[in-house]
mmCIF file of C-alpha atoms in Angstrom:
data_model
loop_
_atom_site.group_PDB
_atom_site.id
_atom_site.type_symbol
_atom_site.label_atom_id
_atom_site.label_comp_id
_atom_site.label_asym_id
_atom_site.label_seq_id
_atom_site.Cartn_x
_atom_site.Cartn_y
_atom_site.Cartn_z
ATOM 1 C CA MET A 418 27.900 2.756 26.383
ATOM 2 C CA ARG A 419 24.793 1.501 28.194
ATOM 3 C CA MET A 420 22.510 3.729 26.100
ATOM 4 C CA MET A 421 24.147 2.497 22.890
ATOM 5 C CA SER A 422 23.579 -1.093 23.965
ATOM 6 C CA ILE A 423 19.925 -0.417 24.795
ATOM 7 C CA THR A 424 19.435 1.249 21.417
ATOM 8 C CA ILE A 425 21.036 -1.597 19.500
ATOM 9 C CA PHE A 426 19.099 -4.166 21.533
ATOM 10 C CA SER A 427 15.803 -2.362 20.831
ATOM 11 C CA ILE A 428 16.494 -2.269 17.108
ATOM 12 C CA LEU A 429 17.401 -5.970 17.118
ATOM 13 C CA CYS A 430 14.147 -6.817 18.929
ATOM 14 C CA MET A 431 12.158 -4.925 16.344
ATOM 15 C CA LEU A 432 14.050 -6.632 13.541
ATOM 16 C CA LEU A 433 13.382 -10.077 15.019
ATOM 17 C CA ASN A 434 9.725 -9.237 15.485
ATOM 18 C CA GLY A 435 9.597 -8.181 11.886
ATOM 19 C CA CYS A 436 10.949 -11.528 10.724
ATOM 20 C CA GLN A 437 7.951 -13.498 12.055
ATOM 21 C CA LYS A 438 5.713 -14.794 9.282
ATOM 22 C CA GLU A 439 1.957 -14.293 9.431
ATOM 23 C CA GLU A 440 0.085 -17.249 7.939
ATOM 24 C CA LEU A 441 -3.541 -17.556 6.849
ATOM 25 C CA THR A 442 -4.868 -20.693 8.552
ATOM 26 C CA TYR A 443 -8.107 -22.547 7.802
ATOM 27 C CA SER A 444 -10.547 -24.631 9.825
ATOM 28 C CA SER A 445 -12.871 -27.273 8.419
ATOM 29 C CA GLY A 446 -15.773 -25.591 6.636
ATOM 30 C CA ASP A 447 -13.932 -22.375 5.838
ATOM 31 C CA LEU A 448 -14.255 -20.986 2.339
ATOM 32 C CA GLN A 449 -11.251 -19.858 0.322
ATOM 33 C CA VAL A 450 -11.732 -17.230 -2.356
ATOM 34 C CA GLU A 451 -8.777 -17.107 -4.711
ATOM 35 C CA ILE A 452 -8.445 -14.426 -7.392
ATOM 36 C CA VAL A 453 -6.245 -15.564 -10.262
ATOM 37 C CA THR A 454 -5.079 -12.552 -12.228
ATOM 38 C CA GLY A 455 -5.635 -12.162 -15.970
ATOM 39 C CA GLU A 456 -3.421 -10.613 -18.621
ATOM 40 C CA ASN A 457 -4.967 -7.184 -18.006
ATOM 41 C CA TRP A 458 -4.677 -7.218 -14.208
ATOM 42 C CA LEU A 459 -1.976 -4.522 -14.405
ATOM 43 C CA HIS A 460 -2.983 -1.531 -16.490
ATOM 44 C CA ASP A 461 -0.937 1.431 -17.699
ATOM 45 C CA PHE A 462 -1.732 4.648 -15.857
ATOM 46 C CA PRO A 463 -0.003 7.975 -16.677
ATOM 47 C CA LEU A 464 2.043 9.354 -13.796
ATOM 48 C CA PHE A 465 4.377 12.360 -13.913
ATOM 49 C CA ALA A 466 6.705 11.865 -16.877
ATOM 50 C CA GLY A 467 5.783 8.292 -17.693
ATOM 51 C CA PHE A 468 3.446 5.466 -16.931
ATOM 52 C CA THR A 469 2.978 3.202 -13.978
ATOM 53 C CA LYS A 470 1.243 -0.150 -13.735
ATOM 54 C CA LYS A 471 -1.937 -0.097 -11.652
ATOM 55 C CA SER A 472 -3.988 -2.985 -10.282
ATOM 56 C CA PRO A 473 -7.786 -2.781 -10.481
ATOM 57 C CA GLN A 474 -10.164 -1.613 -7.804
ATOM 58 C CA PHE A 475 -12.393 -4.429 -6.610
ATOM 59 C CA ALA A 476 -14.940 -5.420 -4.025
ATOM 60 C CA ILE A 477 -16.111 -8.803 -2.774
ATOM 61 C CA TRP A 478 -19.394 -9.082 -0.912
ATOM 62 C CA LEU A 479 -22.227 -11.433 0.082
ATOM 63 C CA GLU A 480 -25.900 -11.420 -0.885
ATOM 64 C CA ASP A 481 -28.802 -13.749 -0.278
ATOM 65 C CA THR A 482 -30.438 -15.552 -3.186
ATOM 66 C CA ALA A 483 -33.115 -12.825 -3.402
ATOM 67 C CA GLY A 484 -30.403 -10.277 -4.246
ATOM 68 C CA ASN A 485 -30.344 -8.562 -0.854
ATOM 69 C CA TYR A 486 -26.985 -7.248 0.329
ATOM 70 C CA LEU A 487 -25.632 -9.001 3.423
ATOM 71 C CA SER A 488 -22.020 -8.079 4.072
ATOM 72 C CA THR A 489 -18.873 -6.660 2.484
ATOM 73 C CA VAL A 490 -15.869 -8.972 2.649
ATOM 74 C CA PHE A 491 -13.089 -6.915 1.030
ATOM 75 C CA VAL A 492 -12.720 -3.571 -0.759
ATOM 76 C CA THR A 493 -9.587 -1.971 -2.131
ATOM 77 C CA TYR A 494 -8.231 1.057 -0.308
ATOM 78 C CA LYS A 495 -8.899 3.860 -2.802
ATOM 79 C CA THR A 496 -12.556 2.954 -3.171
ATOM 80 C CA ALA A 497 -13.022 2.395 0.564
ATOM 81 C CA THR A 498 -11.477 5.719 1.580
ATOM 82 C CA GLN A 499 -11.830 8.009 -1.469
ATOM 83 C CA GLY A 500 -8.069 7.711 -1.665
ATOM 84 C CA TRP A 501 -7.762 8.705 -5.321
ATOM 85 C CA VAL A 502 -4.590 10.583 -6.202
ATOM 86 C CA SER A 503 -5.106 11.863 -9.743
ATOM 87 C CA SER A 504 -8.885 12.212 -9.899
ATOM 88 C CA LYS A 505 -8.992 16.013 -9.360
ATOM 89 C CA GLY A 506 -11.862 15.685 -6.883
ATOM 90 C CA ASN A 507 -13.802 13.222 -8.994
ATOM 91 C CA ARG A 508 -15.306 10.667 -6.595
ATOM 92 C CA ARG A 509 -15.262 8.028 -9.327
ATOM 93 C CA LYS A 510 -18.784 6.787 -8.805
ATOM 94 C CA GLU A 511 -18.295 4.708 -11.938
ATOM 95 C CA SER A 512 -15.609 2.547 -10.336
ATOM 96 C CA LEU A 513 -17.695 -0.103 -8.474
ATOM 97 C CA PRO A 514 -21.342 0.957 -8.843
ATOM 98 C CA HIS A 515 -22.998 -2.449 -8.537
ATOM 99 C CA TRP A 516 -21.407 -3.057 -5.119
ATOM 100 C CA ALA A 517 -22.098 0.521 -4.005
ATOM 101 C CA HIS A 518 -25.782 0.375 -4.965
ATOM 102 C CA GLN A 519 -26.274 -3.106 -3.507
ATOM 103 C CA ARG A 520 -24.811 -1.856 -0.233
ATOM 104 C CA GLY A 521 -27.271 0.989 -0.457
ATOM 105 C CA PHE A 522 -25.631 3.568 1.828
ATOM 106 C CA VAL A 523 -26.022 7.161 0.624
ATOM 107 C CA TYR A 524 -23.342 9.653 1.686
ATOM 108 C CA GLY A 525 -23.598 13.411 2.201
ATOM 109 C CA ASP A 526 -23.169 14.341 -1.455
ATOM 110 C CA GLY A 527 -25.778 11.846 -2.605
ATOM 111 C CA LEU A 528 -23.268 9.317 -3.893
ATOM 112 C CA MET A 529 -23.062 5.767 -2.663
ATOM 113 C CA LEU A 530 -19.291 5.537 -2.307
ATOM 114 C CA PRO A 531 -17.392 6.035 0.963
ATOM 115 C CA ASP A 532 -15.652 9.387 1.265
ATOM 116 C CA LYS A 533 -12.613 10.725 3.105
ATOM 117 C CA LYS A 534 -14.600 11.729 6.163
ATOM 118 C CA HIS A 535 -16.528 8.452 6.262
ATOM 119 C CA PRO A 536 -14.270 5.637 5.073
ATOM 120 C CA LEU A 537 -15.803 2.206 4.711
ATOM 121 C CA PRO A 538 -16.452 0.728 8.146
ATOM 122 C CA ASP A 539 -17.384 -2.752 6.896
ATOM 123 C CA GLY A 540 -15.221 -5.521 5.599
ATOM 124 C CA ILE A 541 -11.482 -5.559 5.115
ATOM 125 C CA THR A 542 -9.973 -2.481 3.491
ATOM 126 C CA GLY A 543 -6.798 -3.596 1.842
ATOM 127 C CA ALA A 544 -4.021 -2.526 -0.445
ATOM 128 C CA THR A 545 -4.635 -3.205 -4.099
ATOM 129 C CA PRO A 546 -2.538 -6.297 -4.799
ATOM 130 C CA LYS A 547 -0.068 -6.402 -7.676
ATOM 131 C CA GLU A 548 -0.639 -10.136 -7.897
ATOM 132 C CA GLY A 549 -3.600 -12.312 -6.955
ATOM 133 C CA LYS A 550 -5.513 -12.303 -3.708
ATOM 134 C CA THR A 551 -6.678 -15.017 -1.329
ATOM 135 C CA ILE A 552 -9.400 -14.435 1.236
ATOM 136 C CA ARG A 553 -10.702 -16.760 3.937
ATOM 137 C CA MET A 554 -14.411 -16.618 4.754
ATOM 138 C CA ARG A 555 -16.095 -18.211 7.723
ATOM 139 C CA ILE A 556 -19.879 -17.984 7.335
ATOM 140 C CA ASN A 557 -21.803 -18.059 10.618
ATOM 141 C CA ASP A 558 -25.082 -19.425 9.296
ATOM 142 C CA PHE A 559 -24.748 -21.556 6.219
ATOM 143 C CA ASP A 560 -28.218 -23.157 6.412
ATOM 144 C CA LYS A 561 -29.340 -21.096 3.428
ATOM 145 C CA PRO A 562 -27.399 -20.622 0.193
ATOM 146 C CA ILE A 563 -25.450 -17.389 -0.156
ATOM 147 C CA VAL A 564 -24.260 -15.531 -3.224
ATOM 148 C CA VAL A 565 -20.653 -14.338 -3.359
ATOM 149 C CA LYS A 566 -20.104 -11.473 -5.772
ATOM 150 C CA ALA A 567 -16.984 -9.685 -6.955
ATOM 151 C CA GLU A 568 -16.709 -6.513 -9.024
ATOM 152 C CA PHE A 569 -13.516 -5.372 -10.764
ATOM 153 C CA ASN A 570 -12.679 -2.111 -12.523
ATOM 154 C CA HIS A 571 -9.737 -0.274 -14.066
ATOM 155 C CA SER A 572 -9.689 3.460 -14.633
ATOM 156 C CA ILE A 573 -8.975 4.911 -18.128
ATOM 157 C CA ASP A 574 -9.525 1.502 -19.696
ATOM 158 C CA PHE A 575 -11.059 2.923 -22.873
ATOM 159 C CA ASN A 576 -12.051 1.016 -26.010
ATOM 160 C CA SER A 577 -14.069 1.762 -29.137
ATOM 161 C CA PHE A 578 -17.405 1.171 -27.356
ATOM 162 C CA PHE A 579 -16.495 3.220 -24.278
ATOM 163 C CA PRO A 580 -14.214 5.937 -25.653
ATOM 164 C CA ARG A 581 -12.554 8.799 -23.810
ATOM 165 C CA ASN A 582 -14.513 11.404 -25.788
ATOM 166 C CA ALA A 583 -17.997 10.116 -24.876
ATOM 167 C CA LYS A 584 -20.067 13.051 -23.635
ATOM 168 C CA GLU A 585 -22.025 13.217 -20.410
ATOM 169 C CA GLY A 586 -25.493 11.905 -21.178
ATOM 170 C CA ASP A 587 -24.257 9.476 -23.847
ATOM 171 C CA TRP A 588 -25.086 5.819 -23.100
ATOM 172 C CA ASN A 589 -21.344 5.043 -23.013
ATOM 173 C CA TYR A 590 -20.135 8.040 -20.964
ATOM 174 C CA SER A 591 -17.852 6.665 -18.258
ATOM 175 C CA GLY A 592 -16.711 9.662 -16.266
ATOM 176 C CA GLY A 593 -14.570 11.616 -18.711
ATOM 177 C CA ASP A 594 -10.795 11.705 -19.144
ATOM 178 C CA TYR A 595 -10.065 9.985 -15.841
ATOM 179 C CA GLY A 596 -13.155 7.802 -15.799
ATOM 180 C CA SER A 597 -13.401 4.060 -16.212
ATOM 181 C CA GLY A 598 -13.637 3.655 -19.921
ATOM 182 C CA GLN A 599 -14.947 0.095 -19.943
ATOM 183 C CA PRO A 600 -17.343 -0.371 -16.996
ATOM 184 C CA ALA A 601 -16.740 -2.703 -14.072
ATOM 185 C CA VAL A 602 -17.265 -6.427 -14.539
ATOM 186 C CA VAL A 603 -19.225 -8.484 -12.021
ATOM 187 C CA TYR A 604 -18.675 -12.132 -11.145
ATOM 188 C CA ALA A 605 -20.934 -14.255 -8.953
ATOM 189 C CA ILE A 606 -21.413 -17.724 -7.507
ATOM 190 C CA THR A 607 -24.152 -19.268 -5.378
ATOM 191 C CA LEU A 608 -22.802 -21.417 -2.566
ATOM 192 C CA SER A 609 -24.516 -23.871 -0.274
ATOM 193 C CA GLN A 610 -23.287 -26.127 2.499
ATOM 194 C CA ASP A 611 -22.617 -28.895 -0.051
ATOM 195 C CA SER A 612 -20.531 -26.728 -2.397
ATOM 196 C CA LYS A 613 -16.939 -27.876 -2.827
ATOM 197 C CA LEU A 614 -14.927 -26.234 -5.581
ATOM 198 C CA SER A 615 -16.623 -23.609 -7.747
ATOM 199 C CA GLU A 616 -15.566 -20.961 -10.203
ATOM 200 C CA MET A 617 -17.294 -17.576 -10.175
ATOM 201 C CA GLN A 618 -19.051 -16.708 -13.434
ATOM 202 C CA LEU A 619 -19.049 -13.384 -15.261
ATOM 203 C CA VAL A 620 -22.675 -12.278 -14.832
ATOM 204 C CA GLY A 621 -22.601 -8.823 -16.311
ATOM 205 C CA ARG A 622 -21.091 -5.373 -16.425
ATOM 206 C CA SER A 623 -22.000 -2.378 -14.302
ATOM 207 C CA SER A 624 -23.305 1.045 -15.306
ATOM 208 C CA ALA A 625 -20.708 2.907 -17.375
ATOM 209 C CA ASP A 626 -21.090 6.201 -15.486
ATOM 210 C CA GLY A 627 -22.079 4.697 -12.146
ATOM 211 C CA SER A 628 -25.514 6.299 -12.155
ATOM 212 C CA ASP A 629 -27.270 3.034 -11.273
ATOM 213 C CA GLY A 630 -26.477 -0.342 -9.776
ATOM 214 C CA LYS A 631 -27.934 -2.525 -12.519
ATOM 215 C CA LEU A 632 -26.186 -5.377 -14.265
ATOM 216 C CA TYR A 633 -25.979 -5.163 -18.062
ATOM 217 C CA ASN A 634 -25.388 -8.192 -20.261
ATOM 218 C CA ASP A 635 -23.937 -6.558 -23.402
ATOM 219 C CA LEU A 636 -20.574 -8.105 -22.636
ATOM 220 C CA GLU A 637 -19.554 -8.153 -26.300
ATOM 221 C CA LYS A 638 -18.732 -4.435 -25.882
ATOM 222 C CA LEU A 639 -16.028 -5.267 -23.349
ATOM 223 C CA THR A 640 -12.525 -6.128 -24.462
ATOM 224 C CA SER A 641 -9.643 -5.844 -22.004
ATOM 225 C CA ALA A 642 -12.073 -5.580 -19.071
ATOM 226 C CA LYS A 643 -12.909 -9.259 -19.503
ATOM 227 C CA CYS A 644 -9.225 -10.067 -19.052
ATOM 228 C CA ILE A 645 -8.675 -8.313 -15.724
ATOM 229 C CA ILE A 646 -9.005 -11.645 -13.987
ATOM 230 C CA ASN A 647 -8.403 -15.146 -15.246
ATOM 231 C CA LYS A 648 -10.779 -16.697 -12.726
ATOM 232 C CA VAL A 649 -12.057 -16.481 -9.175
ATOM 233 C CA ILE A 650 -12.178 -19.864 -7.460
ATOM 234 C CA VAL A 651 -14.186 -20.523 -4.333
ATOM 235 C CA SER A 652 -13.397 -23.736 -2.508
ATOM 236 C CA LYS A 653 -14.382 -25.307 0.778
ATOM 237 C CA ARG A 654 -11.563 -26.406 3.038
ATOM 238 C CA MET B 1152 4.646 15.627 10.891
ATOM 239 C CA LYS B 1153 3.913 14.910 14.576
ATOM 240 C CA VAL B 1154 5.753 11.611 14.262
ATOM 241 C CA PHE B 1155 8.722 13.356 12.702
ATOM 242 C CA LEU B 1156 8.960 16.069 15.342
ATOM 243 C CA THR B 1157 8.561 13.583 18.178
ATOM 244 C CA SER B 1158 11.280 11.427 16.642
ATOM 245 C CA ALA B 1159 13.581 14.442 16.287
ATOM 246 C CA PHE B 1160 13.102 15.351 19.939
ATOM 247 C CA CYS B 1161 13.781 11.786 21.122
ATOM 248 C CA PHE B 1162 16.783 11.603 18.851
ATOM 249 C CA PHE B 1163 18.462 14.691 20.248
ATOM 250 C CA MET B 1164 17.671 13.650 23.804
ATOM 251 C CA LEU B 1165 19.218 10.263 23.145
ATOM 252 C CA SER B 1166 22.206 11.319 21.102
ATOM 253 C CA ALA B 1167 23.878 13.456 23.743
ATOM 254 C CA SER B 1168 24.264 10.442 25.997
ATOM 255 C CA LEU B 1169 24.927 8.051 23.139
ATOM 256 C CA PHE B 1170 28.167 9.528 21.884
ATOM 257 C CA GLY B 1171 30.793 11.365 23.872
ATOM 258 C CA GLN B 1172 32.149 13.374 20.917
ATOM 259 C CA GLN B 1173 29.738 14.979 18.440
ATOM 260 C CA ASN B 1174 30.815 14.594 14.828
ATOM 261 C CA GLY B 1175 27.936 15.673 12.645
ATOM 262 C CA VAL B 1176 24.221 15.873 12.170
ATOM 263 C CA SER B 1177 22.352 15.665 8.910
ATOM 264 C CA PHE B 1178 18.947 16.039 7.386
ATOM 265 C CA LYS B 1179 18.032 14.036 4.295
ATOM 266 C CA LEU B 1180 14.956 13.996 2.141
ATOM 267 C CA SER B 1181 13.741 11.623 -0.570
ATOM 268 C CA LEU B 1182 10.392 10.861 -2.216
ATOM 269 C CA HIS B 1183 9.617 8.316 0.485
ATOM 270 C CA GLN B 1184 11.557 9.327 3.568
ATOM 271 C CA ALA B 1185 12.669 12.301 5.639
ATOM 272 C CA GLU B 1186 15.284 11.651 8.273
ATOM 273 C CA ILE B 1187 17.738 13.227 10.640
ATOM 274 C CA GLY B 1188 20.988 11.498 11.366
ATOM 275 C CA TYR B 1189 23.823 11.634 13.815
ATOM 276 C CA LYS B 1190 27.241 10.607 12.531
ATOM 277 C CA TYR B 1191 30.166 9.537 14.689
ATOM 278 C CA ILE B 1192 33.720 8.962 13.486
ATOM 279 C CA PHE B 1193 35.299 5.996 15.222
ATOM 280 C CA LYS B 1194 38.806 6.657 16.461
ATOM 281 C CA LYS B 1195 40.358 3.208 16.343
ATOM 282 C CA VAL B 1196 38.928 1.909 13.044
ATOM 283 C CA PRO B 1197 38.526 3.734 9.715
ATOM 284 C CA LEU B 1198 34.755 3.615 9.918
ATOM 285 C CA GLU B 1199 31.906 5.940 10.735
ATOM 286 C CA GLY B 1200 28.566 5.148 12.282
ATOM 287 C CA GLU B 1201 25.273 6.915 11.759
ATOM 288 C CA PHE B 1202 22.062 6.640 13.733
ATOM 289 C CA TYR B 1203 18.946 7.981 12.029
ATOM 290 C CA LEU B 1204 15.313 8.643 12.823
ATOM 291 C CA GLY B 1205 12.620 9.864 10.532
ATOM 292 C CA ALA B 1206 9.280 9.554 8.812
ATOM 293 C CA GLY B 1207 8.234 7.676 5.685
ATOM 294 C CA ASN B 1208 5.216 7.449 3.390
ATOM 295 C CA GLN B 1209 5.422 3.974 1.893
ATOM 296 C CA ASP B 1210 2.332 2.412 3.424
ATOM 297 C CA ILE B 1211 -1.243 2.198 2.226
ATOM 298 C CA ASP B 1212 -2.262 5.789 2.956
ATOM 299 C CA GLY B 1213 0.840 7.453 1.511
ATOM 300 C CA ARG B 1214 1.095 9.926 4.397
ATOM 301 C CA PHE B 1215 4.468 10.947 5.824
ATOM 302 C CA ASN B 1216 3.658 9.499 9.222
ATOM 303 C CA ASP B 1217 5.375 6.129 9.253
ATOM 304 C CA PHE B 1218 8.301 5.650 11.650
ATOM 305 C CA VAL B 1219 11.793 4.820 10.396
ATOM 306 C CA SER B 1220 14.974 4.289 12.342
ATOM 307 C CA GLY B 1221 18.240 2.488 12.024
ATOM 308 C CA ILE B 1222 21.982 2.552 11.977
ATOM 309 C CA ARG B 1223 24.490 2.762 9.167
ATOM 310 C CA ILE B 1224 28.095 1.645 9.116
ATOM 311 C CA ILE B 1225 29.970 3.958 6.767
ATOM 312 C CA LYS B 1226 33.260 3.292 5.006
ATOM 313 C CA PRO B 1227 34.825 6.252 3.201
ATOM 314 C CA VAL B 1228 36.288 4.933 -0.044
ATOM 315 C CA PHE B 1229 37.419 7.981 -2.032
ATOM 316 C CA ARG B 1230 38.317 11.499 -1.007
ATOM 317 C CA TYR B 1231 39.384 14.357 -3.276
ATOM 318 C CA LYS B 1232 39.557 17.918 -1.998
ATOM 319 C CA ARG B 1233 36.064 18.665 -0.759
ATOM 320 C CA ASN B 1234 34.474 15.546 -2.185
ATOM 321 C CA LEU B 1235 33.984 12.282 -0.340
ATOM 322 C CA ILE B 1236 32.407 9.052 -1.560
ATOM 323 C CA SER B 1237 31.409 6.439 0.977
ATOM 324 C CA MET B 1238 29.758 3.060 0.999
ATOM 325 C CA MET B 1239 27.242 2.328 3.729
ATOM 326 C CA PHE B 1240 25.555 -0.725 5.130
ATOM 327 C CA ASN B 1241 22.127 0.094 6.500
ATOM 328 C CA THR B 1242 20.085 -1.868 8.992
ATOM 329 C CA GLY B 1243 16.895 -0.527 10.445
ATOM 330 C CA VAL B 1244 13.193 -0.779 10.909
ATOM 331 C CA TYR B 1245 10.194 0.673 9.102
ATOM 332 C CA ILE B 1246 6.921 0.853 11.012
ATOM 333 C CA PRO B 1247 3.853 1.742 8.887
ATOM 334 C CA ASN B 1248 1.293 3.939 10.607
ATOM 335 C CA ASN B 1249 -2.282 3.427 9.385
ATOM 336 C CA ASP B 1250 -5.659 2.147 10.543
ATOM 337 C CA TYR B 1251 -5.577 -1.058 8.509
ATOM 338 C CA TYR B 1252 -2.586 -3.216 9.402
ATOM 339 C CA ASN B 1253 0.494 -3.607 11.567
ATOM 340 C CA ALA B 1254 3.707 -4.543 9.800
ATOM 341 C CA VAL B 1255 6.936 -3.794 11.657
ATOM 342 C CA THR B 1256 9.397 -4.326 8.819
ATOM 343 C CA PRO B 1257 13.143 -4.920 9.072
ATOM 344 C CA VAL B 1258 15.115 -3.049 6.439
ATOM 345 C CA PHE B 1259 18.585 -3.748 5.098
ATOM 346 C CA GLY B 1260 20.363 -1.773 2.447
ATOM 347 C CA LEU B 1261 23.522 -0.813 0.644
ATOM 348 C CA ILE B 1262 24.032 2.865 -0.022
ATOM 349 C CA ALA B 1263 26.537 4.887 -2.009
ATOM 350 C CA GLY B 1264 26.947 8.307 -0.440
ATOM 351 C CA TYR B 1265 28.407 11.522 -1.819
ATOM 352 C CA ASN B 1266 29.461 14.304 0.502
ATOM 353 C CA ARG B 1267 30.600 17.705 -0.728
ATOM 354 C CA THR B 1268 31.636 20.338 1.754
ATOM 355 C CA PHE B 1269 31.142 23.885 0.591
ATOM 356 C CA ASP B 1270 33.157 25.865 3.079
ATOM 357 C CA LYS B 1271 36.870 25.846 3.935
ATOM 358 C CA ALA B 1272 36.323 24.615 7.470
ATOM 359 C CA GLY B 1273 34.322 21.661 6.179
ATOM 360 C CA LYS B 1274 31.443 22.495 8.452
ATOM 361 C CA HIS B 1275 28.612 22.496 5.921
ATOM 362 C CA SER B 1276 28.071 19.810 3.332
ATOM 363 C CA LEU B 1277 25.738 18.655 0.625
ATOM 364 C CA LEU B 1278 24.761 14.999 0.915
ATOM 365 C CA ILE B 1279 23.481 12.684 -1.791
ATOM 366 C CA ASN B 1280 22.687 9.053 -1.028
ATOM 367 C CA ALA B 1281 21.610 6.421 -3.536
ATOM 368 C CA GLY B 1282 20.698 3.084 -2.083
ATOM 369 C CA TYR B 1283 19.172 -0.297 -2.680
ATOM 370 C CA PHE B 1284 16.986 -1.586 0.132
ATOM 371 C CA LEU B 1285 15.395 -4.865 1.077
ATOM 372 C CA GLY B 1286 12.503 -5.013 3.477
ATOM 373 C CA GLN B 1287 9.210 -6.854 3.506
ATOM 374 C CA ARG B 1288 6.698 -8.126 6.021
ATOM 375 C CA TYR B 1289 3.610 -10.295 5.622
ATOM 376 C CA TYR B 1290 0.595 -9.253 7.649
ATOM 377 C CA LEU B 1291 -2.918 -10.477 8.301
ATOM 378 C CA GLN B 1292 -6.113 -8.464 8.167
ATOM 379 C CA GLU B 1293 -9.344 -9.741 9.703
ATOM 380 C CA TYR B 1294 -12.907 -8.529 10.015
ATOM 381 C CA LYS B 1295 -15.975 -9.946 11.765
ATOM 382 C CA ASP B 1296 -19.643 -9.111 11.503
ATOM 383 C CA ASN B 1297 -22.998 -10.834 12.067
ATOM 384 C CA PHE B 1298 -22.626 -12.920 8.912
ATOM 385 C CA GLY B 1299 -19.135 -14.210 9.344
ATOM 386 C CA SER B 1300 -15.473 -13.492 9.690
ATOM 387 C CA TYR B 1301 -13.089 -12.745 6.865
ATOM 388 C CA ALA B 1302 -9.311 -12.718 6.698
ATOM 389 C CA THR B 1303 -6.627 -12.101 4.147
ATOM 390 C CA ARG B 1304 -2.858 -11.977 4.027
ATOM 391 C CA ASP B 1305 -0.855 -9.334 2.244
ATOM 392 C CA ILE B 1306 2.714 -8.112 2.077
ATOM 393 C CA PHE B 1307 4.247 -4.741 2.810
ATOM 394 C CA LYS B 1308 7.392 -4.081 0.787
ATOM 395 C CA ILE B 1309 9.930 -1.308 1.013
ATOM 396 C CA VAL B 1310 10.601 0.600 -2.207
ATOM 397 C CA PRO B 1311 13.901 -0.944 -3.351
ATOM 398 C CA VAL B 1312 15.628 2.098 -4.793
ATOM 399 C CA ASN B 1313 15.820 5.353 -2.897
ATOM 400 C CA ILE B 1314 17.735 8.534 -3.694
ATOM 401 C CA ALA B 1315 18.020 11.156 -0.976
ATOM 402 C CA ILE B 1316 19.497 14.612 -0.898
ATOM 403 C CA GLY B 1317 20.381 16.481 2.238
ATOM 404 C CA TYR B 1318 22.462 18.808 4.334
ATOM 405 C CA GLY B 1319 25.144 17.954 6.854
ATOM 406 C CA LEU B 1320 26.525 20.038 9.685
ATOM 407 C CA ASN B 1321 29.888 18.792 10.925
ATOM 408 C CA PHE B 1322 31.504 19.712 14.249
#
């Protein structure tokens, strides 16, 4: 009887602990980054006998105004840990190439993405959200302006400009059957101490096959990729 | 797997002192959970109780190394020859096991259970459970480096529908 009571008491304690709510609190001067999802935030992905809805991979990071990488704020789990399920060993270097190249860390196989043995040590590694995302940033030294960038990408998001049958070496090759299709889109905003409420601007798309970290401005070739997000708002609390 | 084996050991150590009369043990498996259970038939009320321990894979890394435990109150509702249908109320806890967040999550559920014995003595049975579960927990993640500190809030949710199949040994 005593053991049963201890067991029930332990389970009740765990249940009560589980009911506590964790809140994101802000202090004066904190920055809030809010991702508002677009109509293409959830994308069909084939799984077993049907389809499932997948959220995009994305990364948020900081640079200085000269374009030098400073810090990673947030990266989704599969990119941060090579946690791909259906990629058949493909490391998906085309997923977030601008972030990867800006970060500049080369791994054992020559690619710039974290792998299973060396998951991303910087920033927050988080689950890919089905809905929007809010992140609090507290910048230590805000004397100089900083650039906040965000890169978003869906896999198998093909269109007529970036088709599934593009061959390796073609300008629009994006990693084959399980590649990106349309390349990642990059948003950016420059913030200073006086900034209040700002909306990140679409500044370009990444390399289709992930072979470089450049930004390309032929955004007319993107269709659904421009609708992954509605907007990213950065505000000062 | 280590979590599962450790849980099984603790379960059997605990169960002998928990119940005076042993009524049945079971093993159930679904896409998201593997568990062992201990069922006791109450003498004075027409109810059964089950205590279960196991492992799940519903968190961010998808590995079968999360901890699950709980109790079920079982009401048999229909019996015909070797077939038994029961309704169960489940209350328990799901504890994700990963390097990225802590989210001890309470779980509640309603389960319809089917039990078919396949020997005359009723010792061995096939078990099928289909349940609807509620469980969610908000959690915070934070990171600091030389440039600043960053934080975000996310939610861990239990998969609402779960179908499990298993084996029961009654004694």
